[in-house]
């Protein structure tokens, strides 16, 4: 009988689906499907497009906002806003340009990490980020349409975002639906471990998403040279933002290394950003008149800061709701400590993580 053909050269020439690195298993680019390459191109084009529009806005502010009083006030306003303002932060559109840049940075992270490490929940977080950018652009155009070239610019930005957002969302969902091979390679076919890994991934994504929300709220809060913040809040808010970032890093390490007792600290410290969200909702509602009567004189027609108030309420409300979703997932993640997941999925930068 004839010898069977030797397929070993073909098997050796086939690149691995994923490689072990210090941050975990990472996809091999040569194994990307045509669908994933289409997703990469669409996302890259969309992010670069919005980035270019945001940079154009910032450049425009730098050439038109020099030595100009950009914000004033109407009657019946609180005494803390009874002064003119010549800062870039006095432009509502400037604040929204920075806000878009903040969210684009997180969308880039969700895309890259979600695709290369097949983090499905990060791909879904990218979908939420796209929806957030779409809402920001719609709200900004609806409440501050502007006139002349400014109106034309906002209209073009709105049209482009409305055109590219739906295919981004659809393709991200399709890519998410096809993910899972890396999980199987790491964990195997043990359903309990696959479930534990999915729960942990969901928890980590929600923690990072909370950082995005806090960064957005902070950006909005410092509108008009922090006019709408009390002296105490100007100190507390940056501290809360830094604490939220550090808490996210600490939490990711905690769940990766399965530090049981350290996880208890997350339950306590996670209350701080959530408490600020609730405080800010109440504060904005009580002082809504101040956002209405403070006027951006650099825009034509002159606009108020109500847009800032509306988006702040949206972001803080979403952050509050996210907390009540995070805690149950955190408890489930905590309960899965010590069940073998750490041995199958080595923590980042661990000795076993890059064999």
mmCIF file of C-alpha atoms in Angstrom:
data_model
loop_
_atom_site.group_PDB
_atom_site.id
_atom_site.type_symbol
_atom_site.label_atom_id
_atom_site.label_comp_id
_atom_site.label_asym_id
_atom_site.label_seq_id
_atom_site.Cartn_x
_atom_site.Cartn_y
_atom_site.Cartn_z
ATOM 1 C CA UNK A 1 0.000 0.000 0.000
ATOM 2 C CA UNK A 2 1.293 3.481 -0.941
ATOM 3 C CA UNK A 3 2.545 5.701 1.804
ATOM 4 C CA UNK A 4 0.139 8.461 2.902
ATOM 5 C CA UNK A 5 1.207 11.998 1.904
ATOM 6 C CA UNK A 6 3.196 14.029 4.435
ATOM 7 C CA UNK A 7 1.188 17.089 5.466
ATOM 8 C CA UNK A 8 3.598 18.248 8.174
ATOM 9 C CA UNK A 9 5.155 21.066 6.057
ATOM 10 C CA UNK A 10 1.683 22.492 5.463
ATOM 11 C CA UNK A 11 0.812 22.270 9.133
ATOM 12 C CA UNK A 12 4.058 23.990 10.115
ATOM 13 C CA UNK A 13 3.475 26.801 7.606
ATOM 14 C CA UNK A 14 0.048 27.563 9.010
ATOM 15 C CA UNK A 15 0.387 30.448 11.518
ATOM 16 C CA UNK A 16 -1.018 29.983 14.976
ATOM 17 C CA UNK A 17 -4.446 31.421 15.654
ATOM 18 C CA UNK A 18 -3.103 33.210 18.753
ATOM 19 C CA UNK A 19 0.173 33.675 20.583
ATOM 20 C CA UNK A 20 0.852 33.913 24.302
ATOM 21 C CA UNK A 21 2.159 37.282 25.452
ATOM 22 C CA UNK A 22 2.609 39.061 28.760
ATOM 23 C CA UNK A 23 -0.938 40.442 28.515
ATOM 24 C CA UNK A 24 -2.516 37.143 27.517
ATOM 25 C CA UNK A 25 -3.367 35.374 24.270
ATOM 26 C CA UNK A 26 -3.306 37.725 21.285
ATOM 27 C CA UNK A 27 -4.702 37.035 17.819
ATOM 28 C CA UNK A 28 -2.336 36.547 14.910
ATOM 29 C CA UNK A 29 -3.068 39.257 12.333
ATOM 30 C CA UNK A 30 -2.521 36.802 9.472
ATOM 31 C CA UNK A 31 -5.494 34.797 10.753
ATOM 32 C CA UNK A 32 -7.951 37.687 10.517
ATOM 33 C CA UNK A 33 -10.934 36.935 8.284
ATOM 34 C CA UNK A 34 -12.089 39.241 5.486
ATOM 35 C CA UNK A 35 -14.973 40.297 7.741
ATOM 36 C CA UNK A 36 -12.583 41.310 10.518
ATOM 37 C CA UNK A 37 -10.387 43.248 8.092
ATOM 38 C CA UNK A 38 -13.490 45.049 6.866
ATOM 39 C CA UNK A 39 -14.341 45.853 10.476
ATOM 40 C CA UNK A 40 -10.814 47.202 11.095
ATOM 41 C CA UNK A 41 -10.949 49.399 7.985
ATOM 42 C CA UNK A 42 -14.415 50.751 8.753
ATOM 43 C CA UNK A 43 -13.592 51.502 12.379
ATOM 44 C CA UNK A 44 -10.255 53.095 11.458
ATOM 45 C CA UNK A 45 -11.868 55.294 8.821
ATOM 46 C CA UNK A 46 -14.683 56.302 11.182
ATOM 47 C CA UNK A 47 -12.375 57.120 14.104
ATOM 48 C CA UNK A 48 -10.001 59.097 11.892
ATOM 49 C CA UNK A 49 -12.944 60.967 10.390
ATOM 50 C CA UNK A 50 -14.411 62.032 13.731
ATOM 51 C CA UNK A 51 -10.902 62.768 15.016
ATOM 52 C CA UNK A 52 -10.229 65.061 12.046
ATOM 53 C CA UNK A 53 -13.512 66.913 12.586
ATOM 54 C CA UNK A 54 -12.764 67.343 16.295
ATOM 55 C CA UNK A 55 -9.245 68.620 15.606
ATOM 56 C CA UNK A 56 -10.660 71.055 13.037
ATOM 57 C CA UNK A 57 -12.974 72.403 15.736
ATOM 58 C CA UNK A 58 -10.094 72.831 18.171
ATOM 59 C CA UNK A 59 -7.978 74.611 15.528
ATOM 60 C CA UNK A 60 -10.910 76.890 14.726
ATOM 61 C CA UNK A 61 -11.246 77.800 18.408
ATOM 62 C CA UNK A 62 -7.547 78.641 18.637
ATOM 63 C CA UNK A 63 -7.863 81.171 15.786
ATOM 64 C CA UNK A 64 -11.199 82.763 16.724
ATOM 65 C CA UNK A 65 -11.198 82.744 20.493
ATOM 66 C CA UNK A 66 -8.186 84.944 21.292
ATOM 67 C CA UNK A 67 -8.936 87.829 23.638
ATOM 68 C CA UNK A 68 -12.678 87.467 23.214
ATOM 69 C CA UNK A 69 -15.320 87.446 25.891
ATOM 70 C CA UNK A 70 -17.150 84.242 25.057
ATOM 71 C CA UNK A 71 -19.664 83.831 27.848
ATOM 72 C CA UNK A 72 -21.857 86.158 29.803
ATOM 73 C CA UNK A 73 -25.034 85.827 31.850
ATOM 74 C CA UNK A 74 -28.621 86.927 31.898
ATOM 75 C CA UNK A 75 -30.640 88.199 34.816
ATOM 76 C CA UNK A 76 -31.688 86.026 37.747
ATOM 77 C CA UNK A 77 -28.556 83.878 37.669
ATOM 78 C CA UNK A 78 -26.560 82.680 40.637
ATOM 79 C CA UNK A 79 -23.857 85.061 41.831
ATOM 80 C CA UNK A 80 -21.080 82.566 41.128
ATOM 81 C CA UNK A 81 -21.499 83.057 37.357
ATOM 82 C CA UNK A 82 -21.726 86.852 37.365
ATOM 83 C CA UNK A 83 -18.529 87.426 35.426
ATOM 84 C CA UNK A 84 -17.403 87.312 31.822
ATOM 85 C CA UNK A 85 -15.272 84.488 30.482
ATOM 86 C CA UNK A 86 -12.616 84.469 27.776
ATOM 87 C CA UNK A 87 -11.457 80.860 28.092
ATOM 88 C CA UNK A 88 -11.804 78.159 25.452
ATOM 89 C CA UNK A 89 -13.892 76.239 27.973
ATOM 90 C CA UNK A 90 -16.521 78.968 27.561
ATOM 91 C CA UNK A 91 -17.328 77.604 24.132
ATOM 92 C CA UNK A 92 -19.953 74.880 24.289
ATOM 93 C CA UNK A 93 -18.673 73.412 21.012
ATOM 94 C CA UNK A 94 -15.131 73.283 22.391
ATOM 95 C CA UNK A 95 -16.320 71.203 25.341
ATOM 96 C CA UNK A 96 -18.084 68.807 22.983
ATOM 97 C CA UNK A 97 -15.002 68.532 20.766
ATOM 98 C CA UNK A 98 -12.946 67.469 23.798
ATOM 99 C CA UNK A 99 -15.744 65.111 24.863
ATOM 100 C CA UNK A 100 -15.666 63.423 21.459
ATOM 101 C CA UNK A 101 -11.884 62.992 21.725
ATOM 102 C CA UNK A 102 -12.266 61.339 25.139
ATOM 103 C CA UNK A 103 -14.817 58.871 23.818
ATOM 104 C CA UNK A 104 -12.803 58.213 20.647
ATOM 105 C CA UNK A 105 -9.831 57.200 22.795
ATOM 106 C CA UNK A 106 -11.944 54.613 24.611
ATOM 107 C CA UNK A 107 -13.543 53.419 21.359
ATOM 108 C CA UNK A 108 -10.050 52.834 19.965
ATOM 109 C CA UNK A 109 -9.139 50.787 23.041
ATOM 110 C CA UNK A 110 -12.326 48.729 22.825
ATOM 111 C CA UNK A 111 -11.697 48.003 19.150
ATOM 112 C CA UNK A 112 -8.023 47.037 19.411
ATOM 113 C CA UNK A 113 -8.195 45.015 22.627
ATOM 114 C CA UNK A 114 -11.574 43.526 21.757
ATOM 115 C CA UNK A 115 -10.420 42.255 18.372
ATOM 116 C CA UNK A 116 -6.869 41.173 19.135
ATOM 117 C CA UNK A 117 -7.776 39.411 22.376
ATOM 118 C CA UNK A 118 -11.325 38.489 21.360
ATOM 119 C CA UNK A 119 -12.904 40.339 24.252
ATOM 120 C CA UNK A 120 -16.502 40.204 23.113
ATOM 121 C CA UNK A 121 -17.831 42.543 25.774
ATOM 122 C CA UNK A 122 -15.291 45.194 24.774
ATOM 123 C CA UNK A 123 -16.614 44.967 21.221
ATOM 124 C CA UNK A 124 -20.103 45.533 22.622
ATOM 125 C CA UNK A 125 -18.710 48.457 24.643
ATOM 126 C CA UNK A 126 -17.492 49.885 21.335
ATOM 127 C CA UNK A 127 -21.097 49.714 20.142
ATOM 128 C CA UNK A 128 -22.170 51.710 23.203
ATOM 129 C CA UNK A 129 -19.369 54.189 22.504
ATOM 130 C CA UNK A 130 -20.592 54.679 18.944
ATOM 131 C CA UNK A 131 -24.143 55.217 20.208
ATOM 132 C CA UNK A 132 -22.828 57.758 22.744
ATOM 133 C CA UNK A 133 -20.930 59.689 20.039
ATOM 134 C CA UNK A 134 -24.056 59.637 17.849
ATOM 135 C CA UNK A 135 -26.189 60.999 20.699
ATOM 136 C CA UNK A 136 -23.635 63.694 21.552
ATOM 137 C CA UNK A 137 -23.548 64.916 17.954
ATOM 138 C CA UNK A 138 -27.357 64.872 17.628
ATOM 139 C CA UNK A 139 -27.907 66.710 20.929
ATOM 140 C CA UNK A 140 -25.234 69.287 20.097
ATOM 141 C CA UNK A 141 -26.749 69.964 16.666
ATOM 142 C CA UNK A 142 -30.308 70.034 17.979
ATOM 143 C CA UNK A 143 -29.675 72.431 20.861
ATOM 144 C CA UNK A 144 -26.782 74.494 19.368
ATOM 145 C CA UNK A 145 -27.193 74.437 15.568
ATOM 146 C CA UNK A 146 -25.164 77.603 14.966
ATOM 147 C CA UNK A 147 -25.343 79.683 11.789
ATOM 148 C CA UNK A 148 -23.341 80.142 8.612
ATOM 149 C CA UNK A 149 -20.188 78.052 8.284
ATOM 150 C CA UNK A 150 -20.534 76.799 11.864
ATOM 151 C CA UNK A 151 -23.998 75.407 11.084
ATOM 152 C CA UNK A 152 -22.718 73.830 7.849
ATOM 153 C CA UNK A 153 -19.835 72.172 9.714
ATOM 154 C CA UNK A 154 -22.175 70.721 12.365
ATOM 155 C CA UNK A 155 -24.608 69.526 9.693
ATOM 156 C CA UNK A 156 -21.833 67.760 7.753
ATOM 157 C CA UNK A 157 -20.549 66.177 10.993
ATOM 158 C CA UNK A 158 -24.065 65.017 11.882
ATOM 159 C CA UNK A 159 -24.645 63.517 8.419
ATOM 160 C CA UNK A 160 -21.309 61.689 8.407
ATOM 161 C CA UNK A 161 -21.829 60.271 11.904
ATOM 162 C CA UNK A 162 -25.379 59.156 11.022
ATOM 163 C CA UNK A 163 -24.073 57.456 7.848
ATOM 164 C CA UNK A 164 -21.164 55.597 9.441
ATOM 165 C CA UNK A 165 -22.611 54.771 12.881
ATOM 166 C CA UNK A 166 -25.141 52.090 11.742
ATOM 167 C CA UNK A 167 -22.633 49.981 9.728
ATOM 168 C CA UNK A 168 -20.126 50.293 12.588
ATOM 169 C CA UNK A 169 -22.713 48.984 15.028
ATOM 170 C CA UNK A 170 -23.900 46.195 12.715
ATOM 171 C CA UNK A 171 -20.417 44.978 11.802
ATOM 172 C CA UNK A 172 -19.245 45.124 15.438
ATOM 173 C CA UNK A 173 -22.174 42.926 16.470
ATOM 174 C CA UNK A 174 -21.419 40.425 13.685
ATOM 175 C CA UNK A 175 -17.732 40.292 14.689
ATOM 176 C CA UNK A 176 -18.760 39.851 18.334
ATOM 177 C CA UNK A 177 -21.103 37.002 17.395
ATOM 178 C CA UNK A 178 -18.255 35.123 15.666
ATOM 179 C CA UNK A 179 -15.799 35.459 18.570
ATOM 180 C CA UNK A 180 -14.901 32.748 21.045
ATOM 181 C CA UNK A 181 -12.102 30.642 19.649
ATOM 182 C CA UNK A 182 -9.430 32.158 21.901
ATOM 183 C CA UNK A 183 -11.639 31.471 24.909
ATOM 184 C CA UNK A 184 -11.882 27.834 23.895
ATOM 185 C CA UNK A 185 -8.119 27.588 23.328
ATOM 186 C CA UNK A 186 -7.406 29.028 26.786
ATOM 187 C CA UNK A 187 -10.133 27.445 28.878
ATOM 188 C CA UNK A 188 -11.061 24.337 26.916
ATOM 189 C CA UNK A 189 -14.503 22.808 26.733
ATOM 190 C CA UNK A 190 -15.265 23.033 30.462
ATOM 191 C CA UNK A 191 -18.537 24.951 30.520
ATOM 192 C CA UNK A 192 -18.167 26.199 34.073
ATOM 193 C CA UNK A 193 -14.778 27.750 33.278
ATOM 194 C CA UNK A 194 -16.022 29.227 30.005
ATOM 195 C CA UNK A 195 -18.914 30.805 31.915
ATOM 196 C CA UNK A 196 -16.554 32.085 34.631
ATOM 197 C CA UNK A 197 -14.261 33.635 32.024
ATOM 198 C CA UNK A 198 -17.167 35.354 30.261
ATOM 199 C CA UNK A 199 -18.428 36.767 33.548
ATOM 200 C CA UNK A 200 -14.970 38.053 34.425
ATOM 201 C CA UNK A 201 -14.542 39.646 30.999
ATOM 202 C CA UNK A 202 -17.926 41.338 31.335
ATOM 203 C CA UNK A 203 -16.984 42.711 34.752
ATOM 204 C CA UNK A 204 -13.641 44.110 33.557
ATOM 205 C CA UNK A 205 -15.311 45.785 30.561
ATOM 206 C CA UNK A 206 -17.922 47.423 32.781
ATOM 207 C CA UNK A 207 -15.177 48.727 35.069
ATOM 208 C CA UNK A 208 -13.364 50.334 32.109
ATOM 209 C CA UNK A 209 -16.670 51.705 30.776
ATOM 210 C CA UNK A 210 -17.216 53.376 34.147
ATOM 211 C CA UNK A 211 -13.862 55.159 33.722
ATOM 212 C CA UNK A 212 -15.064 56.434 30.339
ATOM 213 C CA UNK A 213 -18.236 57.798 31.900
ATOM 214 C CA UNK A 214 -16.358 59.511 34.731
ATOM 215 C CA UNK A 215 -13.900 61.068 32.255
ATOM 216 C CA UNK A 216 -16.851 62.372 30.219
ATOM 217 C CA UNK A 217 -18.569 63.817 33.287
ATOM 218 C CA UNK A 218 -15.333 65.512 34.365
ATOM 219 C CA UNK A 219 -14.880 67.067 30.915
ATOM 220 C CA UNK A 220 -18.402 68.477 30.998
ATOM 221 C CA UNK A 221 -18.153 69.632 34.604
ATOM 222 C CA UNK A 222 -15.243 71.979 33.869
ATOM 223 C CA UNK A 223 -17.169 73.875 31.199
ATOM 224 C CA UNK A 224 -16.832 77.669 31.402
ATOM 225 C CA UNK A 225 -13.747 77.548 33.621
ATOM 226 C CA UNK A 226 -15.575 75.355 36.181
ATOM 227 C CA UNK A 227 -18.259 78.016 36.692
ATOM 228 C CA UNK A 228 -20.832 75.372 37.566
ATOM 229 C CA UNK A 229 -18.637 73.723 40.213
ATOM 230 C CA UNK A 230 -18.335 74.718 43.844
ATOM 231 C CA UNK A 231 -14.869 75.284 45.296
ATOM 232 C CA UNK A 232 -15.043 71.952 47.097
ATOM 233 C CA UNK A 233 -16.170 70.133 43.969
ATOM 234 C CA UNK A 234 -13.262 71.536 41.952
ATOM 235 C CA UNK A 235 -10.989 69.654 44.339
ATOM 236 C CA UNK A 236 -13.127 66.545 44.808
ATOM 237 C CA UNK A 237 -13.919 65.811 41.152
ATOM 238 C CA UNK A 238 -10.310 65.357 39.911
ATOM 239 C CA UNK A 239 -9.667 63.177 42.958
ATOM 240 C CA UNK A 240 -12.720 61.043 42.123
ATOM 241 C CA UNK A 241 -11.559 60.703 38.499
ATOM 242 C CA UNK A 242 -8.045 59.633 39.532
ATOM 243 C CA UNK A 243 -9.488 57.246 42.090
ATOM 244 C CA UNK A 244 -11.794 55.714 39.452
ATOM 245 C CA UNK A 245 -8.821 55.110 37.131
ATOM 246 C CA UNK A 246 -6.692 53.601 39.909
ATOM 247 C CA UNK A 247 -9.641 51.514 41.092
ATOM 248 C CA UNK A 248 -10.062 50.112 37.566
ATOM 249 C CA UNK A 249 -6.378 49.095 37.408
ATOM 250 C CA UNK A 250 -6.551 47.609 40.895
ATOM 251 C CA UNK A 251 -9.744 45.703 40.051
ATOM 252 C CA UNK A 252 -8.340 44.225 36.826
ATOM 253 C CA UNK A 253 -5.293 42.950 38.725
ATOM 254 C CA UNK A 254 -7.497 41.677 41.564
ATOM 255 C CA UNK A 255 -9.724 39.540 39.348
ATOM 256 C CA UNK A 256 -6.754 38.337 37.266
ATOM 257 C CA UNK A 257 -4.792 37.153 40.303
ATOM 258 C CA UNK A 258 -7.980 36.229 42.208
ATOM 259 C CA UNK A 259 -7.154 38.191 45.359
ATOM 260 C CA UNK A 260 -10.208 37.276 47.408
ATOM 261 C CA UNK A 261 -9.853 39.793 50.240
ATOM 262 C CA UNK A 262 -8.781 42.641 47.964
ATOM 263 C CA UNK A 263 -12.042 42.269 46.051
ATOM 264 C CA UNK A 264 -13.896 43.501 49.127
ATOM 265 C CA UNK A 265 -12.176 46.879 48.687
ATOM 266 C CA UNK A 266 -13.780 47.213 45.265
ATOM 267 C CA UNK A 267 -17.270 46.958 46.750
ATOM 268 C CA UNK A 268 -16.459 49.824 49.103
ATOM 269 C CA UNK A 269 -14.576 52.196 46.797
ATOM 270 C CA UNK A 270 -16.976 51.698 43.872
ATOM 271 C CA UNK A 271 -19.570 53.559 45.930
ATOM 272 C CA UNK A 272 -17.566 56.801 45.638
ATOM 273 C CA UNK A 273 -17.937 57.467 41.866
ATOM 274 C CA UNK A 274 -21.531 56.253 42.017
ATOM 275 C CA UNK A 275 -22.261 58.653 44.868
ATOM 276 C CA UNK A 276 -20.821 61.470 42.774
ATOM 277 C CA UNK A 277 -23.048 60.522 39.827
ATOM 278 C CA UNK A 278 -26.118 60.728 42.054
ATOM 279 C CA UNK A 279 -24.951 63.999 43.611
ATOM 280 C CA UNK A 280 -24.315 65.507 40.177
ATOM 281 C CA UNK A 281 -27.771 64.546 38.912
ATOM 282 C CA UNK A 282 -29.382 66.313 41.864
ATOM 283 C CA UNK A 283 -27.018 69.283 41.583
ATOM 284 C CA UNK A 284 -27.651 69.818 37.854
ATOM 285 C CA UNK A 285 -31.422 69.554 38.271
ATOM 286 C CA UNK A 286 -31.437 72.066 41.136
ATOM 287 C CA UNK A 287 -29.194 74.526 39.255
ATOM 288 C CA UNK A 288 -30.635 73.991 35.789
ATOM 289 C CA UNK A 289 -31.545 77.687 35.582
ATOM 290 C CA UNK A 290 -27.859 78.620 35.748
ATOM 291 C CA UNK A 291 -27.109 76.450 32.706
ATOM 292 C CA UNK A 292 -29.990 78.116 30.880
ATOM 293 C CA UNK A 293 -29.160 81.750 31.622
ATOM 294 C CA UNK A 294 -25.401 81.548 31.067
ATOM 295 C CA UNK A 295 -24.854 82.553 27.442
ATOM 296 C CA UNK A 296 -22.096 81.656 24.979
ATOM 297 C CA UNK A 297 -21.655 84.948 23.136
ATOM 298 C CA UNK A 298 -19.071 83.570 20.697
ATOM 299 C CA UNK A 299 -21.749 81.537 18.961
ATOM 300 C CA UNK A 300 -24.208 83.010 16.564
ATOM 301 C CA UNK A 301 -26.985 82.892 17.524
ATOM 302 C CA UNK A 302 -25.900 82.973 21.155
ATOM 303 C CA UNK A 303 -26.513 79.671 22.926
ATOM 304 C CA UNK A 304 -26.852 78.569 26.517
ATOM 305 C CA UNK A 305 -25.131 75.760 28.411
ATOM 306 C CA UNK A 306 -28.249 73.601 28.578
ATOM 307 C CA UNK A 307 -26.587 71.129 26.230
ATOM 308 C CA UNK A 308 -23.861 70.576 28.821
ATOM 309 C CA UNK A 309 -26.514 69.996 31.493
ATOM 310 C CA UNK A 310 -28.460 67.493 29.368
ATOM 311 C CA UNK A 311 -25.388 65.409 28.480
ATOM 312 C CA UNK A 312 -24.194 65.510 32.091
ATOM 313 C CA UNK A 313 -27.539 64.137 33.233
ATOM 314 C CA UNK A 314 -27.342 61.421 30.575
ATOM 315 C CA UNK A 315 -23.781 60.381 31.507
ATOM 316 C CA UNK A 316 -24.424 60.450 35.264
ATOM 317 C CA UNK A 317 -27.679 58.543 34.864
ATOM 318 C CA UNK A 318 -25.933 55.908 32.761
ATOM 319 C CA UNK A 319 -23.145 55.693 35.342
ATOM 320 C CA UNK A 320 -25.663 55.157 38.134
ATOM 321 C CA UNK A 321 -27.475 52.441 36.189
ATOM 322 C CA UNK A 322 -24.148 50.822 35.294
ATOM 323 C CA UNK A 323 -23.284 50.508 38.983
ATOM 324 C CA UNK A 324 -26.372 48.406 39.654
ATOM 325 C CA UNK A 325 -25.318 46.180 36.759
ATOM 326 C CA UNK A 326 -21.680 45.978 37.821
ATOM 327 C CA UNK A 327 -22.249 44.825 41.403
ATOM 328 C CA UNK A 328 -24.118 41.563 40.563
ATOM 329 C CA UNK A 329 -21.459 40.748 37.940
ATOM 330 C CA UNK A 330 -18.738 41.569 40.483
ATOM 331 C CA UNK A 331 -20.307 39.157 42.991
ATOM 332 C CA UNK A 332 -20.462 36.381 40.385
ATOM 333 C CA UNK A 333 -16.842 37.034 39.437
ATOM 334 C CA UNK A 334 -15.833 36.969 43.105
ATOM 335 C CA UNK A 335 -17.593 33.651 43.663
ATOM 336 C CA UNK A 336 -15.633 32.066 40.803
ATOM 337 C CA UNK A 337 -12.279 32.720 42.493
ATOM 338 C CA UNK A 338 -10.361 29.543 43.245
ATOM 339 C CA UNK A 339 -12.201 27.352 40.741
ATOM 340 C CA UNK A 340 -9.325 26.888 38.314
ATOM 341 C CA UNK A 341 -9.731 29.849 35.990
ATOM 342 C CA UNK A 342 -6.462 31.499 37.009
ATOM 343 C CA UNK A 343 -4.568 28.315 36.149
ATOM 344 C CA UNK A 344 -6.110 28.189 32.667
ATOM 345 C CA UNK A 345 -5.879 31.961 32.023
ATOM 346 C CA UNK A 346 -2.637 33.197 33.631
ATOM 347 C CA UNK A 347 -2.715 36.755 35.010
ATOM 348 C CA UNK A 348 -1.021 39.500 32.998
ATOM 349 C CA UNK A 349 2.753 39.795 33.440
ATOM 350 C CA UNK A 350 2.826 36.504 35.348
ATOM 351 C CA UNK A 351 5.598 33.947 34.815
ATOM 352 C CA UNK A 352 3.206 31.494 33.156
ATOM 353 C CA UNK A 353 1.705 34.119 30.896
ATOM 354 C CA UNK A 354 4.380 34.063 28.187
ATOM 355 C CA UNK A 355 5.666 30.535 27.864
#
